[in-house]
mmCIF file of C-alpha atoms in Angstrom:
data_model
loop_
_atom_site.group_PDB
_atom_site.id
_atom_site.type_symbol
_atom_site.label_atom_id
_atom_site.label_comp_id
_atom_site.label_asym_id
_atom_site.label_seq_id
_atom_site.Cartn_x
_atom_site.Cartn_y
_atom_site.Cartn_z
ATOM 1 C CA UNK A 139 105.638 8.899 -5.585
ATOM 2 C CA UNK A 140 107.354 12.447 -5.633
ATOM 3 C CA UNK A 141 104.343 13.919 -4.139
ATOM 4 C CA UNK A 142 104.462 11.248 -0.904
ATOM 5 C CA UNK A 143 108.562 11.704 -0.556
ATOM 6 C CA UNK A 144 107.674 15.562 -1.234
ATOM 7 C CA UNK A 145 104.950 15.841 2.077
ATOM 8 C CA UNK A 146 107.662 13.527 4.079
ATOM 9 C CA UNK A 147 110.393 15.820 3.502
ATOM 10 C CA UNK A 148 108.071 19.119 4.726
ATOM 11 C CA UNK A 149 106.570 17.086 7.804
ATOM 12 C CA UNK A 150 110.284 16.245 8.737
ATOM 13 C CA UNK A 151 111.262 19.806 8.021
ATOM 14 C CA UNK A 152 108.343 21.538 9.552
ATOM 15 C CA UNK A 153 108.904 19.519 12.881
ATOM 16 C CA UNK A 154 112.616 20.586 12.931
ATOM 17 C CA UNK A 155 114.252 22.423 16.418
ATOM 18 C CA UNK A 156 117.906 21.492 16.248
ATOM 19 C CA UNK A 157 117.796 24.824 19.114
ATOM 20 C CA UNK A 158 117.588 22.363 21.904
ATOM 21 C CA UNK A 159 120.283 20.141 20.392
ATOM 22 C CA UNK A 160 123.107 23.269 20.381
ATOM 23 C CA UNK A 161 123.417 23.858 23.914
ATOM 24 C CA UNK A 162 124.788 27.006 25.055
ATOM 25 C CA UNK A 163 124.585 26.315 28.941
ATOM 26 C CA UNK A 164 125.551 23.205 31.206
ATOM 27 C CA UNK A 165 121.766 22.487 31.900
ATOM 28 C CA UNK A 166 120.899 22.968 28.030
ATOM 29 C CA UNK A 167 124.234 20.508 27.317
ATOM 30 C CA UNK A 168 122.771 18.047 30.193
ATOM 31 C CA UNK A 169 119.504 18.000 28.633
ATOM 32 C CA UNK A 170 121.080 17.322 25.383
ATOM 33 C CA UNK A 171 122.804 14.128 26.579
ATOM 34 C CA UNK A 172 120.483 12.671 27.907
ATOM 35 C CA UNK A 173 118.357 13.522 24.332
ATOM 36 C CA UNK A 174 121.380 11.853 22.350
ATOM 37 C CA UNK A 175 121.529 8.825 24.861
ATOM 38 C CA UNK A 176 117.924 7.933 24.912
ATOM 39 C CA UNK A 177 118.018 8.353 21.147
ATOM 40 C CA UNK A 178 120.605 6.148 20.633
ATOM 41 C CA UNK A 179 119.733 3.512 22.679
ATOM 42 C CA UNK A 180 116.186 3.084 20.488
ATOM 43 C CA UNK A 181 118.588 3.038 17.793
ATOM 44 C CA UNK A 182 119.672 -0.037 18.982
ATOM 45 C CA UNK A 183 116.539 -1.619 19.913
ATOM 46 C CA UNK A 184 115.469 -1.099 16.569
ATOM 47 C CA UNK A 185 118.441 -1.846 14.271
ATOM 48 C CA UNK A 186 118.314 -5.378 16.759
ATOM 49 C CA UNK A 187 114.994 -6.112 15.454
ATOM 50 C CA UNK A 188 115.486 -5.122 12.042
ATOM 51 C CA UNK A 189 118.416 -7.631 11.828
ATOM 52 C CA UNK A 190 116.759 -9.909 13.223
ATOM 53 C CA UNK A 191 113.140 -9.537 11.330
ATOM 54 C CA UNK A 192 115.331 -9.423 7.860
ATOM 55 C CA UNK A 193 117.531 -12.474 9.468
ATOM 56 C CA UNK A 194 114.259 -14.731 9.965
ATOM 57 C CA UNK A 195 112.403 -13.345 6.533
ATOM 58 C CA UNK A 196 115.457 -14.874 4.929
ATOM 59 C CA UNK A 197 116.132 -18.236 6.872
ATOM 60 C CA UNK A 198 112.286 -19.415 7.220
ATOM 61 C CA UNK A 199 111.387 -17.981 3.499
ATOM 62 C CA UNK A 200 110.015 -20.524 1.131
ATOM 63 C CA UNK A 201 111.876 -22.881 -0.633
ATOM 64 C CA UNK A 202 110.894 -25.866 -3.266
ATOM 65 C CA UNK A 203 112.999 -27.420 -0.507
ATOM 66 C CA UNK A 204 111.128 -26.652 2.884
ATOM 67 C CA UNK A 205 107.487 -26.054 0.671
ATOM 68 C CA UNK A 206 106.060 -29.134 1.933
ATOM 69 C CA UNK A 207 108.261 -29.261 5.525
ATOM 70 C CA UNK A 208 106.462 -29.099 8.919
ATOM 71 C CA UNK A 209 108.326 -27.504 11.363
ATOM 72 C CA UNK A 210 109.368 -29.117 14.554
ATOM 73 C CA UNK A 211 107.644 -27.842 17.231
ATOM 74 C CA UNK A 212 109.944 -26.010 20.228
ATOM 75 C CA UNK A 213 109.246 -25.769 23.760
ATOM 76 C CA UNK A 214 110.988 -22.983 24.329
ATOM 77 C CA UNK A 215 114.675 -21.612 24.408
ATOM 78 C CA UNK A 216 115.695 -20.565 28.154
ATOM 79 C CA UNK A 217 118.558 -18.672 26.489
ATOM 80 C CA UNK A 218 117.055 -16.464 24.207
ATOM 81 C CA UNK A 219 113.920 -15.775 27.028
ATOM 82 C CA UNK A 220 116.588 -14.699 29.927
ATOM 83 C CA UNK A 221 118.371 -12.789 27.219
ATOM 84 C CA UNK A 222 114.929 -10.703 25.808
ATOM 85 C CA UNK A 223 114.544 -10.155 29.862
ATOM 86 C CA UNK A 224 117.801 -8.824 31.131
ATOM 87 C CA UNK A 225 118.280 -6.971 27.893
ATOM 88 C CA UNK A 226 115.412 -4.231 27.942
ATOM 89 C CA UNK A 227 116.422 -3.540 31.966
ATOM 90 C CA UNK A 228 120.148 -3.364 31.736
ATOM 91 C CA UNK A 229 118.765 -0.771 28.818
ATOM 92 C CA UNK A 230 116.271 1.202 30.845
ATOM 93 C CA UNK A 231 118.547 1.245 34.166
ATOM 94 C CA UNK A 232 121.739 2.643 31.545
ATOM 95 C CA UNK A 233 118.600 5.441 30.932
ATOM 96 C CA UNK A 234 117.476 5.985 34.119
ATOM 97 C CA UNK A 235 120.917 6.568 36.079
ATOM 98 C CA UNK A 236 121.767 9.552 34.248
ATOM 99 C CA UNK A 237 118.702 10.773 33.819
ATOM 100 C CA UNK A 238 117.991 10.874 37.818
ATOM 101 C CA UNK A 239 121.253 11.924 38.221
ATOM 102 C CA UNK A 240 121.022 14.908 35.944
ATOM 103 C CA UNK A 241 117.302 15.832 36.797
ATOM 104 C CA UNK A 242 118.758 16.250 40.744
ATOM 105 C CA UNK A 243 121.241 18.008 39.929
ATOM 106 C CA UNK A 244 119.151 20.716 37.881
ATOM 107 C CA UNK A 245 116.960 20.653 40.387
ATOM 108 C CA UNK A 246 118.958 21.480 43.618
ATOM 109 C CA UNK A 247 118.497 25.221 43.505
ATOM 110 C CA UNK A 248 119.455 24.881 47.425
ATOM 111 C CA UNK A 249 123.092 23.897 46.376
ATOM 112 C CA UNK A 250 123.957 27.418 45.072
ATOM 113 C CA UNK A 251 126.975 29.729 46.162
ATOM 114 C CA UNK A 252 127.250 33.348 46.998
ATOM 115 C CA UNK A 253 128.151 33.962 43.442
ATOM 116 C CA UNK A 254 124.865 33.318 41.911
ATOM 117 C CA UNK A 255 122.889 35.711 40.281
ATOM 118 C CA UNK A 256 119.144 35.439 41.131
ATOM 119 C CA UNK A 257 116.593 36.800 38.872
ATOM 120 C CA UNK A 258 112.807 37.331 39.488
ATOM 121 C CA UNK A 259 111.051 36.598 36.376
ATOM 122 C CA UNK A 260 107.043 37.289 36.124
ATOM 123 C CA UNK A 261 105.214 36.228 33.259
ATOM 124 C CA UNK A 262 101.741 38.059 32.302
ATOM 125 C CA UNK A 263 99.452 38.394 29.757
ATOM 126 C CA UNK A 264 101.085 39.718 27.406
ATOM 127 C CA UNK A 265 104.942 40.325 28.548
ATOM 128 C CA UNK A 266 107.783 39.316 30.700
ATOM 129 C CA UNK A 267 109.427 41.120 33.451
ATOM 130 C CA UNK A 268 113.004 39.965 34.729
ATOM 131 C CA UNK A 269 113.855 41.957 38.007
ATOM 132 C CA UNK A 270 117.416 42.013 39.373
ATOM 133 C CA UNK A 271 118.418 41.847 42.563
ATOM 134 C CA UNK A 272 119.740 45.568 42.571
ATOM 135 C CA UNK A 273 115.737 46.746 41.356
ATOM 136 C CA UNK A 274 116.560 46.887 37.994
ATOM 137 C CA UNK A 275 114.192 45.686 35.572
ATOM 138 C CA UNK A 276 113.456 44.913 31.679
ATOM 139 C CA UNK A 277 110.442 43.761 29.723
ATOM 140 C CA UNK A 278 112.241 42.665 25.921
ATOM 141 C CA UNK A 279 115.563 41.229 27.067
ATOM 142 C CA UNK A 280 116.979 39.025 30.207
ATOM 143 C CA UNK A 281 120.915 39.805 30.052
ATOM 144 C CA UNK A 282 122.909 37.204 32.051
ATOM 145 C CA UNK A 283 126.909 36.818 32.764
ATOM 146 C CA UNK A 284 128.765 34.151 30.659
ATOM 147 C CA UNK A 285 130.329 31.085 33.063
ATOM 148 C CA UNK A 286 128.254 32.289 36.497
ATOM 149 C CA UNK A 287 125.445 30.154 38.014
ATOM 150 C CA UNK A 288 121.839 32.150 37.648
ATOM 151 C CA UNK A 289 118.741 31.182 39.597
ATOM 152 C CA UNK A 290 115.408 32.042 38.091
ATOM 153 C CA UNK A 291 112.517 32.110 40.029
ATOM 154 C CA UNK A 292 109.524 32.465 37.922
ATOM 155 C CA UNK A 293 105.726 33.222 38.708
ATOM 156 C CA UNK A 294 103.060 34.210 37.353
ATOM 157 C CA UNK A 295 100.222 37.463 37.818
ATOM 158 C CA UNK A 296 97.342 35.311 35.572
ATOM 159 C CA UNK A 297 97.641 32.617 33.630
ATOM 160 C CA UNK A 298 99.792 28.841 33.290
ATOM 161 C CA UNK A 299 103.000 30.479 31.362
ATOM 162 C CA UNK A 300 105.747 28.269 30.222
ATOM 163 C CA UNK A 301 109.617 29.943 30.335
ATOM 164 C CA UNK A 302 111.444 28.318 27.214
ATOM 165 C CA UNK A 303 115.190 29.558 25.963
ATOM 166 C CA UNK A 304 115.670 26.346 23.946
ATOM 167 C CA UNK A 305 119.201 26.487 23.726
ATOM 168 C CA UNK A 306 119.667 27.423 27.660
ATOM 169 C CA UNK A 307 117.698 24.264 28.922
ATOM 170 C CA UNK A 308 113.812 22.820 28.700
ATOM 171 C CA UNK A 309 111.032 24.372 29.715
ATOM 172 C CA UNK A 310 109.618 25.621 33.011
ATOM 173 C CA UNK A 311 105.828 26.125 33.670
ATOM 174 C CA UNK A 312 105.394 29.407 35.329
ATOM 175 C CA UNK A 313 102.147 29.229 37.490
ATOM 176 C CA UNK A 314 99.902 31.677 39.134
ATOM 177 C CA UNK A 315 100.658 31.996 43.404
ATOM 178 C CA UNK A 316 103.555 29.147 42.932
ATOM 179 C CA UNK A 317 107.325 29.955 42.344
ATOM 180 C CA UNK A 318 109.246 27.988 40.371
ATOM 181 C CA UNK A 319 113.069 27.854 40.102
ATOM 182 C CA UNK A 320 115.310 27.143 37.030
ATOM 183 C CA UNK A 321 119.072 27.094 37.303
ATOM 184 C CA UNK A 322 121.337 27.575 34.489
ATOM 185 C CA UNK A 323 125.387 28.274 33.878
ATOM 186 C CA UNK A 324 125.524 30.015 30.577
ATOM 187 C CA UNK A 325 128.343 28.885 28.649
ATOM 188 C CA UNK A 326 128.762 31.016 25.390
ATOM 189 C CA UNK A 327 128.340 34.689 24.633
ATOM 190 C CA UNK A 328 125.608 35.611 22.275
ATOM 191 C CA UNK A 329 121.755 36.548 21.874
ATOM 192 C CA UNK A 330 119.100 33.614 21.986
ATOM 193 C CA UNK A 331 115.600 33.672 21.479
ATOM 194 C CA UNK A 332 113.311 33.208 24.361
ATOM 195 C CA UNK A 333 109.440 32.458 24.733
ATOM 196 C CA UNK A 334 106.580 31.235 26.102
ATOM 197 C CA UNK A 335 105.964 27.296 25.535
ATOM 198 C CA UNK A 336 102.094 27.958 26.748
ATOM 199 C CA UNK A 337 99.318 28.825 25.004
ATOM 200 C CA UNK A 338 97.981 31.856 27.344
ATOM 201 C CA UNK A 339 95.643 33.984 25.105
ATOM 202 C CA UNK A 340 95.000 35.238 22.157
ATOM 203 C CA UNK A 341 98.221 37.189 21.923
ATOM 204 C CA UNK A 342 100.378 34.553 22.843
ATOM 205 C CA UNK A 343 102.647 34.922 20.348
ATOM 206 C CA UNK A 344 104.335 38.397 20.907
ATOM 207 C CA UNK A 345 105.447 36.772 24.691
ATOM 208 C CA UNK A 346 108.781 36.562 22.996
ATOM 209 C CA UNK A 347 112.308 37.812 24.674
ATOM 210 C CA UNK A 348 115.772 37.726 23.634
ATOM 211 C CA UNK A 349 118.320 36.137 26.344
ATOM 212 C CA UNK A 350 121.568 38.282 25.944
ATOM 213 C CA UNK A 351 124.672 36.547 27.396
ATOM 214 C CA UNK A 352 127.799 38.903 27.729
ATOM 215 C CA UNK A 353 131.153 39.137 29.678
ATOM 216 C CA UNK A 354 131.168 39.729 33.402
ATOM 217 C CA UNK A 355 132.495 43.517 32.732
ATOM 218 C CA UNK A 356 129.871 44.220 30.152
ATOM 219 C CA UNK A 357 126.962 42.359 32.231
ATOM 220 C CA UNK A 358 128.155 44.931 35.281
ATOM 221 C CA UNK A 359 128.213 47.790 33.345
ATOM 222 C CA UNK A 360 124.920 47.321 32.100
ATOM 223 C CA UNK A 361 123.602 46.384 35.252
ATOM 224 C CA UNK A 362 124.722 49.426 36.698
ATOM 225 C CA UNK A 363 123.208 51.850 33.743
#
């Protein structure tokens, strides 16, 4: 028995992220909502059923009273069937709303203003590159401004890449000939890891950046250097 709870404690431990759920930007704290909201609302579904599957266990269980009963047969309960309907879609459209609502919003890179910072990034085997829009470039570290709007548009030279700076917002595929865009508002000073969610070759592993966040006046200084 302490072996079994032993393995479920290092399979729970060994799956553990809580990255994405510590949001440092407005798309990583969207993200995170909608991760909370669709969590909770299983939640429900499931502490519903387990009421209800303990609830019947205990009413219909045998007794030396109802041993020997036969139940009386039901047609059906129009109730109970409109309710087990209506239920699961007032559920999925409380899901859906602000999950459409959030994914357009991400997704509008056309809505931006003249304050955003755009940033080419160009994934290859085996580095990143993150070009400015003054020519400046870096291989290890993408430095962004705290509280400004930033535009990546990522590509590719070879492979299917993946852009992933968990607590910034989900992942991006980054494909050969195709741009994508990701927009982000970074929210909180600090350093956060970076990598690449796609396994692109044998030496996938060292495609791994560090996403420093500083104050406007330390961003332009460094920009300028």
């Amino acid at each position: 028995m302490k072996k079994l709870a032993m393995m479920a404690v290092l399979l729970i431990l060994s799956g553990c992220n809580l990255r994405v759920l510590d949001p440092k930007s407005q798309t990583a704290s969207d993200q995170a909502f909608l991760i909370y909201l669709s969590f909770g609302i299983m939640m429900f579904v499931v502490l519903v059923v387990t009421i209800l599957f303990i609830g019947f266990i205990w009413k219909y269980r045998e007794t030396e009273k109802n041993r020997y009963d036969i139940p009386k047969h039901e047609e059906g309960n129009r109730t109970l069937e409109i309710i087990w309907t209506v239920l699961p879609i007032i559920l999925l459209i409380g899901l859906a709303i602000p999950t459409v609502m959030i994914t357009y919003d991400v997704s509008d890179i056309g809505a931006t203003s003249d304050d955003t910072l755009h940033v080419n990034v160009v994934a290859e085997q085996y580095q990143w590159t993150f070009g400015y829009e003054n020519g400046k470039e870096t291989h290890k570290n993408l430095v962004l401004p705290v509280d400004q709007e930033v535009v990546l548009h990522l590509t590719s030279k070879d492979v299917i890449h993946s852009f992933w700076v968990p607590k910034l917002g989900g992942k991006i595929d980054v494909l050969p000939g195709e741009e994508n865009q990701m927009k982000i508002t970074p929210n909180e000073e600090g350093t956060y890891q970076g990598k690449c969610a796609e396994y692109c070759g044998t030496l996938h592993t060292d495609m791994r950046f560090e996403t420093e966040v500083v104050d406007q006046e330390e961003f332009q200084q460094w920009l300028e250097e």
